[in-house]
mmCIF file of C-alpha atoms and ligand atoms in Angstrom:
data_model
loop_
_atom_site.group_PDB
_atom_site.id
_atom_site.type_symbol
_atom_site.label_atom_id
_atom_site.label_comp_id
_atom_site.label_asym_id
_atom_site.label_seq_id
_atom_site.Cartn_x
_atom_site.Cartn_y
_atom_site.Cartn_z
ATOM 1 C CA MET A 17 -0.026 -0.032 -0.092
ATOM 2 C CA LEU A 18 1.277 3.513 -0.831
ATOM 3 C CA PRO A 19 -0.073 6.742 0.787
ATOM 4 C CA THR A 20 -2.681 8.345 -1.312
ATOM 5 C CA GLU A 21 -0.774 11.615 -0.759
ATOM 6 C CA VAL A 22 2.051 10.311 -2.511
ATOM 7 C CA LEU A 23 0.298 8.878 -5.374
ATOM 8 C CA GLU A 24 -1.440 12.357 -5.761
ATOM 9 C CA ILE A 25 1.783 14.272 -5.968
ATOM 10 C CA ALA A 26 3.166 11.617 -8.438
ATOM 11 C CA GLN A 27 -0.118 11.947 -10.394
ATOM 12 C CA ALA A 28 0.109 15.931 -10.368
ATOM 13 C CA GLU A 29 3.638 16.107 -11.700
ATOM 14 C CA LEU A 30 3.268 13.053 -13.991
ATOM 15 C CA THR A 31 3.312 14.667 -17.286
ATOM 16 C CA ASP A 32 5.616 17.737 -16.290
ATOM 17 C CA TRP A 33 8.112 16.874 -13.849
ATOM 18 C CA GLN A 34 10.067 19.894 -12.335
ATOM 19 C CA GLY A 35 9.278 21.951 -15.338
ATOM 20 C CA SER A 36 10.744 19.495 -17.632
ATOM 21 C CA GLY A 37 7.792 19.301 -19.965
ATOM 22 C CA MET A 38 8.043 15.465 -19.401
ATOM 23 C CA SER A 39 7.677 12.756 -16.839
ATOM 24 C CA VAL A 40 10.464 11.583 -14.599
ATOM 25 C CA MET A 41 10.361 8.446 -16.551
ATOM 26 C CA GLU A 42 11.595 10.264 -19.623
ATOM 27 C CA VAL A 43 14.523 12.373 -18.404
ATOM 28 C CA SER A 44 18.032 11.164 -18.479
ATOM 29 C CA HIS A 45 19.052 9.385 -15.407
ATOM 30 C CA ARG A 46 22.412 11.236 -15.822
ATOM 31 C CA GLY A 47 20.892 14.717 -15.964
ATOM 32 C CA LYS A 48 21.243 17.225 -13.193
ATOM 33 C CA ALA A 49 17.491 16.933 -12.112
ATOM 34 C CA PHE A 50 17.401 13.048 -11.699
ATOM 35 C CA VAL A 51 20.814 12.708 -10.185
ATOM 36 C CA ALA A 52 19.301 15.315 -7.472
ATOM 37 C CA CYS A 53 16.226 13.212 -7.097
ATOM 38 C CA ALA A 54 18.312 10.164 -6.332
ATOM 39 C CA ALA A 55 20.562 12.026 -3.983
ATOM 40 C CA HIS A 56 17.551 13.279 -2.036
ATOM 41 C CA ALA A 57 16.341 9.792 -1.508
ATOM 42 C CA GLU A 58 19.403 8.757 -0.123
ATOM 43 C CA ALA A 59 19.927 11.739 2.043
ATOM 44 C CA THR A 60 16.261 11.300 3.318
ATOM 45 C CA LEU A 61 16.625 7.622 4.113
ATOM 46 C CA ARG A 62 20.100 8.365 5.836
ATOM 47 C CA SER A 63 18.280 11.042 8.143
ATOM 48 C CA LEU A 64 15.194 9.023 8.610
ATOM 49 C CA MET A 65 17.037 5.944 9.649
ATOM 50 C CA SER A 66 19.966 7.949 11.185
ATOM 51 C CA ILE A 67 22.422 5.866 9.104
ATOM 52 C CA PRO A 68 25.977 6.296 10.273
ATOM 53 C CA ASP A 69 28.390 7.842 8.034
ATOM 54 C CA ASN A 70 30.418 4.622 7.554
ATOM 55 C CA TYR A 71 27.559 2.841 5.677
ATOM 56 C CA LYS A 72 26.796 2.904 2.292
ATOM 57 C CA VAL A 73 23.416 3.147 0.819
ATOM 58 C CA LEU A 74 22.661 1.013 -2.513
ATOM 59 C CA PHE A 75 19.798 1.211 -4.664
ATOM 60 C CA LEU A 76 19.953 -2.121 -6.611
ATOM 61 C CA GLN A 77 17.539 -4.230 -9.007
ATOM 62 C CA GLY A 78 16.656 -7.726 -8.550
ATOM 63 C CA GLY A 79 14.537 -7.130 -5.594
ATOM 64 C CA ALA A 80 15.302 -8.767 -2.036
ATOM 65 C CA SER A 81 15.555 -12.115 -3.759
ATOM 66 C CA GLY A 82 18.515 -10.827 -5.729
ATOM 67 C CA GLN A 83 20.227 -10.024 -2.568
ATOM 68 C CA PHE A 84 19.898 -13.741 -1.453
ATOM 69 C CA ALA A 85 22.451 -14.388 -3.833
ATOM 70 C CA ALA A 86 24.482 -10.985 -3.886
ATOM 71 C CA ILE A 87 25.311 -11.212 -0.130
ATOM 72 C CA PRO A 88 27.324 -14.239 -0.271
ATOM 73 C CA MET A 89 28.921 -13.059 -3.622
ATOM 74 C CA ASN A 90 30.010 -9.976 -1.748
ATOM 75 C CA LEU A 91 30.722 -11.095 1.730
ATOM 76 C CA THR A 92 32.357 -14.583 1.188
ATOM 77 C CA GLY A 93 35.006 -16.671 -0.440
ATOM 78 C CA PRO A 94 34.587 -20.156 -1.693
ATOM 79 C CA GLY A 95 34.607 -22.536 1.279
ATOM 80 C CA ASP A 96 33.680 -19.985 4.002
ATOM 81 C CA THR A 97 31.206 -20.731 6.734
ATOM 82 C CA VAL A 98 28.117 -18.539 6.928
ATOM 83 C CA ALA A 99 25.272 -18.918 9.529
ATOM 84 C CA TYR A 100 21.527 -18.560 9.089
ATOM 85 C CA LEU A 101 18.454 -18.649 11.276
ATOM 86 C CA ASN A 102 15.299 -20.146 9.743
ATOM 87 C CA THR A 103 12.090 -18.649 10.876
ATOM 88 C CA GLY A 104 10.068 -19.294 7.778
ATOM 89 C CA GLN A 105 9.734 -19.046 4.070
ATOM 90 C CA TRP A 106 11.851 -16.092 3.311
ATOM 91 C CA SER A 107 14.683 -17.272 5.411
ATOM 92 C CA ALA A 108 14.406 -20.692 3.682
ATOM 93 C CA LYS A 109 14.745 -18.946 0.299
ATOM 94 C CA ALA A 110 17.968 -17.093 1.534
ATOM 95 C CA ILE A 111 19.387 -20.297 2.952
ATOM 96 C CA LYS A 112 18.895 -22.046 -0.295
ATOM 97 C CA SER A 113 20.579 -19.485 -2.365
ATOM 98 C CA ALA A 114 23.548 -19.395 -0.073
ATOM 99 C CA LYS A 115 23.789 -23.308 -0.488
ATOM 100 C CA THR A 116 24.416 -22.578 -4.385
ATOM 101 C CA GLN A 117 27.656 -20.786 -3.661
ATOM 102 C CA ASP A 118 30.291 -23.382 -2.249
ATOM 103 C CA LEU A 119 29.812 -22.302 1.212
ATOM 104 C CA ALA A 120 29.438 -24.370 4.700
ATOM 105 C CA VAL A 121 25.931 -23.102 5.409
ATOM 106 C CA GLU A 122 25.222 -23.578 9.199
ATOM 107 C CA VAL A 123 21.460 -23.239 10.137
ATOM 108 C CA LEU A 124 21.733 -22.480 13.629
ATOM 109 C CA ALA A 125 18.122 -22.456 14.406
ATOM 110 C CA ASP A 126 15.043 -23.810 12.632
ATOM 111 C CA GLU A 127 11.489 -22.943 13.837
ATOM 112 C CA LYS A 128 10.119 -25.890 12.213
ATOM 113 C CA ASP A 129 8.875 -27.583 15.485
ATOM 114 C CA SER A 130 6.550 -24.574 16.109
ATOM 115 C CA ASN A 131 5.342 -24.702 12.414
ATOM 116 C CA TYR A 132 7.487 -21.258 12.131
ATOM 117 C CA SER A 133 5.349 -19.524 14.666
ATOM 118 C CA THR A 134 8.237 -18.653 16.842
ATOM 119 C CA VAL A 135 11.756 -16.777 16.786
ATOM 120 C CA PRO A 136 14.805 -18.686 18.291
ATOM 121 C CA ALA A 137 15.464 -17.424 21.764
ATOM 122 C CA ALA A 138 18.259 -14.903 22.319
ATOM 123 C CA GLY A 139 21.431 -17.141 23.562
ATOM 124 C CA SER A 140 19.766 -20.315 22.357
ATOM 125 C CA TYR A 141 22.266 -20.686 19.510
ATOM 126 C CA THR A 142 25.930 -20.195 19.042
ATOM 127 C CA VAL A 143 27.424 -18.336 16.001
ATOM 128 C CA PRO A 144 30.614 -19.809 14.978
ATOM 129 C CA VAL A 145 33.468 -17.422 15.239
ATOM 130 C CA SER A 146 34.685 -18.281 11.710
ATOM 131 C CA ALA A 147 31.322 -17.480 10.057
ATOM 132 C CA ALA A 148 31.492 -14.670 7.505
ATOM 133 C CA TYR A 149 28.166 -13.322 8.733
ATOM 134 C CA LEU A 150 25.010 -14.334 10.661
ATOM 135 C CA HIS A 151 21.664 -13.885 8.492
ATOM 136 C CA TYR A 152 18.118 -13.588 9.778
ATOM 137 C CA THR A 153 14.784 -12.368 8.555
ATOM 138 C CA ALA A 154 13.643 -9.621 10.759
ATOM 139 C CA ASN A 155 9.912 -10.095 9.709
ATOM 140 C CA GLU A 156 8.792 -13.134 8.106
ATOM 141 C CA THR A 157 6.093 -11.648 5.827
ATOM 142 C CA ILE A 158 4.041 -14.769 5.138
ATOM 143 C CA GLY A 159 4.063 -16.276 8.537
ATOM 144 C CA GLY A 160 3.772 -12.796 10.414
ATOM 145 C CA VAL A 161 6.853 -13.662 12.594
ATOM 146 C CA GLU A 162 9.047 -10.865 13.691
ATOM 147 C CA PHE A 163 12.282 -10.952 15.866
ATOM 148 C CA ASP A 164 11.500 -8.889 19.173
ATOM 149 C CA TYR A 165 15.233 -8.492 19.629
ATOM 150 C CA VAL A 166 18.488 -7.925 17.573
ATOM 151 C CA PRO A 167 20.823 -10.883 17.637
ATOM 152 C CA GLU A 168 24.007 -10.226 19.650
ATOM 153 C CA THR A 169 27.288 -11.677 17.548
ATOM 154 C CA ASP A 170 30.808 -10.847 17.004
ATOM 155 C CA VAL A 171 30.430 -11.674 13.233
ATOM 156 C CA PRO A 172 28.878 -9.158 10.900
ATOM 157 C CA LEU A 173 24.980 -9.330 11.223
ATOM 158 C CA VAL A 174 22.953 -9.456 8.068
ATOM 159 C CA SER A 175 19.190 -9.044 8.007
ATOM 160 C CA ASP A 176 16.198 -9.311 5.554
ATOM 161 C CA TYR A 177 14.240 -6.019 6.457
ATOM 162 C CA SER A 178 11.865 -6.218 3.252
ATOM 163 C CA SER A 179 8.584 -6.015 5.052
ATOM 164 C CA THR A 180 9.534 -4.105 8.421
ATOM 165 C CA ILE A 181 12.017 -1.408 7.191
ATOM 166 C CA LEU A 182 10.759 2.029 8.124
ATOM 167 C CA SER A 183 7.886 0.635 10.485
ATOM 168 C CA ARG A 184 9.964 1.961 13.368
ATOM 169 C CA PRO A 185 13.406 3.246 14.483
ATOM 170 C CA VAL A 186 16.325 0.770 14.157
ATOM 171 C CA ASP A 187 19.997 0.828 15.218
ATOM 172 C CA ILE A 188 21.917 0.416 12.035
ATOM 173 C CA SER A 189 25.273 0.339 13.885
ATOM 174 C CA LYS A 190 24.330 -3.258 15.149
ATOM 175 C CA TYR A 191 24.357 -4.419 11.616
ATOM 176 C CA GLY A 192 26.859 -5.189 8.985
ATOM 177 C CA LEU A 193 24.221 -5.270 6.443
ATOM 178 C CA ILE A 194 20.436 -4.674 5.941
ATOM 179 C CA TYR A 195 18.497 -5.047 2.867
ATOM 180 C CA ALA A 196 14.867 -4.616 1.779
ATOM 181 C CA GLY A 197 12.891 -5.017 -1.315
ATOM 182 C CA ALA A 198 11.123 -1.650 -1.923
ATOM 183 C CA GLN A 199 7.422 -2.935 -2.442
ATOM 184 C CA LYS A 200 6.509 -3.546 0.972
ATOM 185 C CA ASN A 201 7.057 -0.347 2.939
ATOM 186 C CA LEU A 202 9.270 1.802 0.565
ATOM 187 C CA GLY A 203 7.672 2.283 -2.689
ATOM 188 C CA PRO A 204 6.810 0.490 -5.876
ATOM 189 C CA SER A 205 8.677 -2.793 -6.839
ATOM 190 C CA GLY A 206 11.756 -2.773 -8.978
ATOM 191 C CA LEU A 207 14.240 -1.647 -6.399
ATOM 192 C CA ALA A 208 16.129 -3.231 -3.306
ATOM 193 C CA VAL A 209 17.784 -1.028 -0.960
ATOM 194 C CA VAL A 210 21.093 -2.292 0.741
ATOM 195 C CA ILE A 211 22.508 -0.415 3.651
ATOM 196 C CA VAL A 212 26.029 -2.018 4.285
ATOM 197 C CA ARG A 213 29.033 -1.085 6.382
ATOM 198 C CA GLU A 214 31.872 0.386 4.293
ATOM 199 C CA ASP A 215 34.413 -2.204 5.368
ATOM 200 C CA LEU A 216 32.232 -5.185 4.117
ATOM 201 C CA THR A 217 32.419 -3.798 0.641
ATOM 202 C CA GLY A 218 35.356 -4.407 -1.839
ATOM 203 C CA LYS A 219 35.790 -8.051 -1.099
ATOM 204 C CA ALA A 220 33.520 -9.562 -3.679
ATOM 205 C CA ARG A 221 34.409 -12.790 -5.358
ATOM 206 C CA SER A 222 36.270 -12.068 -8.537
ATOM 207 C CA THR A 223 33.384 -13.666 -10.556
ATOM 208 C CA THR A 224 30.861 -11.318 -9.188
ATOM 209 C CA PRO A 225 29.250 -9.231 -12.086
ATOM 210 C CA ASP A 226 29.791 -5.381 -11.312
ATOM 211 C CA ILE A 227 26.052 -4.636 -11.062
ATOM 212 C CA TRP A 228 26.101 -7.175 -8.081
ATOM 213 C CA ASP A 229 29.262 -5.696 -6.615
ATOM 214 C CA TYR A 230 28.662 -3.549 -3.616
ATOM 215 C CA ALA A 231 31.896 -1.494 -4.015
ATOM 216 C CA ALA A 232 31.409 -0.806 -7.767
ATOM 217 C CA MET A 233 27.610 0.117 -7.194
ATOM 218 C CA ALA A 234 28.764 2.311 -4.255
ATOM 219 C CA ALA A 235 31.669 4.006 -6.386
ATOM 220 C CA SER A 236 29.086 4.778 -9.265
ATOM 221 C CA ASP A 237 26.186 6.040 -6.656
ATOM 222 C CA SER A 238 24.126 3.126 -7.740
ATOM 223 C CA MET A 239 24.239 4.165 -11.302
ATOM 224 C CA LEU A 240 26.664 1.878 -12.949
ATOM 225 C CA ASN A 241 23.679 1.195 -15.085
ATOM 226 C CA THR A 242 20.440 2.774 -15.637
ATOM 227 C CA PRO A 243 18.437 2.759 -12.259
ATOM 228 C CA PRO A 244 14.641 2.111 -12.140
ATOM 229 C CA THR A 245 14.093 5.835 -12.217
ATOM 230 C CA PHE A 246 10.401 5.887 -11.454
ATOM 231 C CA SER A 247 10.877 3.600 -8.673
ATOM 232 C CA LEU A 248 13.613 5.790 -7.152
ATOM 233 C CA TYR A 249 11.595 8.879 -7.582
ATOM 234 C CA LEU A 250 8.518 7.587 -5.906
ATOM 235 C CA LEU A 251 10.851 6.216 -3.022
ATOM 236 C CA GLY A 252 11.982 9.702 -2.313
ATOM 237 C CA LEU A 253 8.166 10.872 -2.314
ATOM 238 C CA VAL A 254 7.425 8.172 0.291
ATOM 239 C CA LEU A 255 10.504 9.077 2.257
ATOM 240 C CA ASP A 256 9.435 12.911 2.382
ATOM 241 C CA TRP A 257 5.862 11.529 3.479
ATOM 242 C CA VAL A 258 7.522 9.587 6.319
ATOM 243 C CA GLU A 259 9.274 12.760 7.284
ATOM 244 C CA ARG A 260 6.162 15.087 7.096
ATOM 245 C CA THR A 261 4.376 12.464 9.297
ATOM 246 C CA GLY A 262 6.773 12.579 12.195
ATOM 247 C CA GLY A 263 9.533 10.181 11.131
ATOM 248 C CA LEU A 264 10.283 6.644 12.421
ATOM 249 C CA ALA A 265 9.386 7.255 16.098
ATOM 250 C CA ALA A 266 5.895 8.467 15.434
ATOM 251 C CA MET A 267 5.636 5.644 12.654
ATOM 252 C CA GLY A 268 6.499 3.084 15.195
ATOM 253 C CA LYS A 269 3.876 4.443 17.643
ATOM 254 C CA ARG A 270 1.185 4.219 14.963
ATOM 255 C CA ASN A 271 2.140 0.983 13.676
ATOM 256 C CA LYS A 272 2.037 -0.412 17.217
ATOM 257 C CA ALA A 273 -1.345 0.802 17.945
ATOM 258 C CA LYS A 274 -2.466 -0.596 14.484
ATOM 259 C CA ALA A 275 -1.162 -4.033 15.413
ATOM 260 C CA ASP A 276 -2.248 -3.911 18.776
ATOM 261 C CA SER A 277 -5.816 -3.273 18.066
ATOM 262 C CA LEU A 278 -6.176 -6.074 15.519
ATOM 263 C CA TYR A 279 -4.375 -8.776 17.776
ATOM 264 C CA THR A 280 -6.624 -7.669 20.675
ATOM 265 C CA THR A 281 -9.727 -8.332 18.466
ATOM 266 C CA ILE A 282 -8.399 -11.644 17.323
ATOM 267 C CA ASP A 283 -7.495 -12.654 20.961
ATOM 268 C CA ASN A 284 -10.734 -11.631 22.423
ATOM 269 C CA SER A 285 -12.752 -13.650 19.846
ATOM 270 C CA GLU A 286 -13.362 -17.393 19.796
ATOM 271 C CA PHE A 287 -13.896 -17.147 16.135
ATOM 272 C CA TYR A 288 -10.681 -15.805 14.963
ATOM 273 C CA ALA A 289 -7.070 -17.012 15.863
ATOM 274 C CA ASN A 290 -3.543 -15.953 15.247
ATOM 275 C CA PRO A 291 -0.942 -18.766 15.645
ATOM 276 C CA VAL A 292 2.103 -16.865 16.229
ATOM 277 C CA ALA A 293 3.967 -16.680 19.674
ATOM 278 C CA LEU A 294 3.038 -13.565 21.652
ATOM 279 C CA ASN A 295 6.566 -12.278 21.591
ATOM 280 C CA ALA A 296 7.219 -12.964 17.875
ATOM 281 C CA ARG A 297 4.055 -11.201 16.605
ATOM 282 C CA SER A 298 4.658 -8.968 13.534
ATOM 283 C CA TRP A 299 3.498 -5.708 13.468
ATOM 284 C CA MET A 300 3.050 -5.665 9.706
ATOM 285 C CA ASN A 301 1.551 -8.942 8.726
ATOM 286 C CA ILE A 302 -1.135 -10.434 10.716
ATOM 287 C CA PRO A 303 -2.102 -13.838 9.732
ATOM 288 C CA PHE A 304 -5.401 -15.134 11.102
ATOM 289 C CA THR A 305 -7.867 -18.196 10.587
ATOM 290 C CA LEU A 306 -11.545 -18.501 11.099
ATOM 291 C CA ALA A 307 -12.794 -21.324 13.390
ATOM 292 C CA ASP A 308 -14.738 -22.668 10.472
ATOM 293 C CA PRO A 309 -12.209 -22.589 7.278
ATOM 294 C CA SER A 310 -15.140 -23.244 5.186
ATOM 295 C CA LEU A 311 -16.273 -19.702 5.774
ATOM 296 C CA ASP A 312 -13.049 -18.381 4.309
ATOM 297 C CA ALA A 313 -14.353 -17.610 0.888
ATOM 298 C CA ASP A 314 -17.440 -15.885 2.202
ATOM 299 C CA PHE A 315 -15.225 -13.882 4.477
ATOM 300 C CA LEU A 316 -13.048 -12.654 1.610
ATOM 301 C CA LYS A 317 -15.984 -12.016 -0.572
ATOM 302 C CA GLU A 318 -17.915 -9.931 1.915
ATOM 303 C CA ALA A 319 -14.866 -8.041 2.920
ATOM 304 C CA GLU A 320 -13.768 -7.314 -0.593
ATOM 305 C CA ALA A 321 -17.460 -5.864 -0.948
ATOM 306 C CA GLN A 322 -16.717 -3.451 1.474
ATOM 307 C CA GLY A 323 -13.514 -2.354 0.031
ATOM 308 C CA LEU A 324 -11.316 -4.580 2.432
ATOM 309 C CA THR A 325 -8.954 -6.273 -0.294
ATOM 310 C CA ASN A 326 -5.909 -8.376 -0.206
ATOM 311 C CA LEU A 327 -6.790 -10.228 3.024
ATOM 312 C CA ALA A 328 -6.214 -13.786 1.636
ATOM 313 C CA GLY A 329 -3.331 -15.602 3.237
ATOM 314 C CA HIS A 330 -0.320 -16.394 1.091
ATOM 315 C CA ARG A 331 -1.097 -19.262 -1.493
ATOM 316 C CA SER A 332 1.196 -21.490 0.599
ATOM 317 C CA VAL A 333 -0.702 -21.258 3.940
ATOM 318 C CA GLY A 334 -4.209 -20.018 3.195
ATOM 319 C CA GLY A 335 -6.312 -18.474 5.913
ATOM 320 C CA MET A 336 -6.049 -14.674 6.080
ATOM 321 C CA ARG A 337 -3.390 -12.128 6.364
ATOM 322 C CA ALA A 338 -3.843 -8.491 7.057
ATOM 323 C CA SER A 339 -0.772 -6.648 5.851
ATOM 324 C CA ILE A 340 -0.828 -3.304 7.548
ATOM 325 C CA TYR A 341 2.305 -1.497 6.259
ATOM 326 C CA ASN A 342 2.817 2.073 7.041
ATOM 327 C CA ALA A 343 0.590 3.612 4.673
ATOM 328 C CA MET A 344 -2.195 1.788 6.312
ATOM 329 C CA THR A 345 -4.117 3.858 8.546
ATOM 330 C CA GLN A 346 -5.817 3.269 11.966
ATOM 331 C CA ASP A 347 -9.155 3.943 10.306
ATOM 332 C CA GLY A 348 -8.355 1.263 7.860
ATOM 333 C CA VAL A 349 -7.738 -1.230 10.634
ATOM 334 C CA ASP A 350 -10.748 -0.190 12.391
ATOM 335 C CA ALA A 351 -12.867 -0.874 9.252
ATOM 336 C CA LEU A 352 -11.422 -4.419 9.140
ATOM 337 C CA ILE A 353 -12.106 -4.884 12.796
ATOM 338 C CA SER A 354 -15.530 -4.009 12.578
ATOM 339 C CA PHE A 355 -16.234 -6.033 9.630
ATOM 340 C CA MET A 356 -14.397 -9.002 11.429
ATOM 341 C CA ALA A 357 -16.746 -8.439 14.420
ATOM 342 C CA ASP A 358 -20.047 -8.220 12.364
ATOM 343 C CA PHE A 359 -18.947 -11.278 10.271
ATOM 344 C CA ALA A 360 -18.373 -13.324 13.481
ATOM 345 C CA ASN A 361 -21.628 -12.258 14.868
ATOM 346 C CA ARG A 362 -23.675 -13.241 11.752
ATOM 347 C CA ARG A 363 -21.696 -16.498 10.853
ATOM 348 C CA GLY A 364 -19.983 -17.704 13.901
HETATM 349 C C1 PLP B 626 8.864 -9.762 -0.343
HETATM 350 C C2 PLP B 626 10.116 -10.315 0.445
HETATM 351 C C3 PLP B 626 11.014 -10.873 -0.282
HETATM 352 C C4 PLP B 626 11.198 -11.005 -1.797
HETATM 353 O O1 PLP B 626 11.140 -9.709 -2.254
HETATM 354 P P1 PLP B 626 11.533 -9.536 -3.859
HETATM 355 O O2 PLP B 626 11.710 -8.113 -4.066
HETATM 356 O O3 PLP B 626 10.208 -9.951 -4.652
HETATM 357 O O4 PLP B 626 12.504 -10.315 -4.299
HETATM 358 C C5 PLP B 626 12.127 -11.232 0.432
HETATM 359 N N1 PLP B 626 12.174 -11.109 1.806
HETATM 360 C C6 PLP B 626 10.978 -10.718 2.367
HETATM 361 C C7 PLP B 626 11.015 -10.669 4.063
HETATM 362 C C8 PLP B 626 9.906 -10.424 1.854
HETATM 363 O O5 PLP B 626 8.835 -9.917 2.401
#
């Protein structure tokens, strides 16, 4: 979901961006105006997230999935040990990708016994000192499972923040690298953001293509080739909106209140259930099931008729999932809550 306000700005300037007489998609990415637009997005992200100066911000293509491969290409040599925590489907994909790259992949914790409804407790796993990094998925988008702590480790900490970046403040200095596909909380698809500590760049395997090499991309301000210009432009508008609405501290308060109100509704009902451990509940993605799954189709149909859309759970798990990203308002969540209460009254 994107803020309507942002879409309206984009709409208003679509055919004449900054007096150019054309859209932002038609100007040269090497021109002064677009270079400034990209620099503005980076500066705003740095300021919003308090990114320390010794970190590079990269705007890359290939989505978060591209980073599943690019991270080991950049941070390891053949035969190295890497460590992963497996809390669900996105962790599993990251692990699978690392396994293609001649690495000793150690999965230090795998939450399969809870059907991926938990995060491993802090201190319940030991990170090998020889590991090139420890990777975890800060928020499992499909399972709605989110870490409630930042793992402590002496090796570089790497995290997939695709579905939780910008949802609240985060201490970047605890990480070696965080990355995120843009399409959940940052803007449209087509862009991945990588925030990487400078000393971890410049060590890519010699076989790494330039466009996947962090050092090469950093040296060219992420413009070694043509960037996804519209996505970058819209990212800048979204970041301006986050700033206008009070930054990440205010965003975190709103997101916590939104999530709390929906979890309370689910927990107080006999008709709805959320399977995730209390300490691992996501602020962004809230899966829930109906006591009688044969009513799922009716629930979705009636919800849609009221403008409550995209509530079907991921095709791999079924049930329902409310993704309440930054742009979702408390009013939107309240509309879902009253629909849920009404549906349970009539059909429960
Ligand atoms: C959506 C998502 C991805 C995949 O993102 P793409 O940009 O489609 O590659 C990876 N990790 C998480 C946590 C996600 O939510």
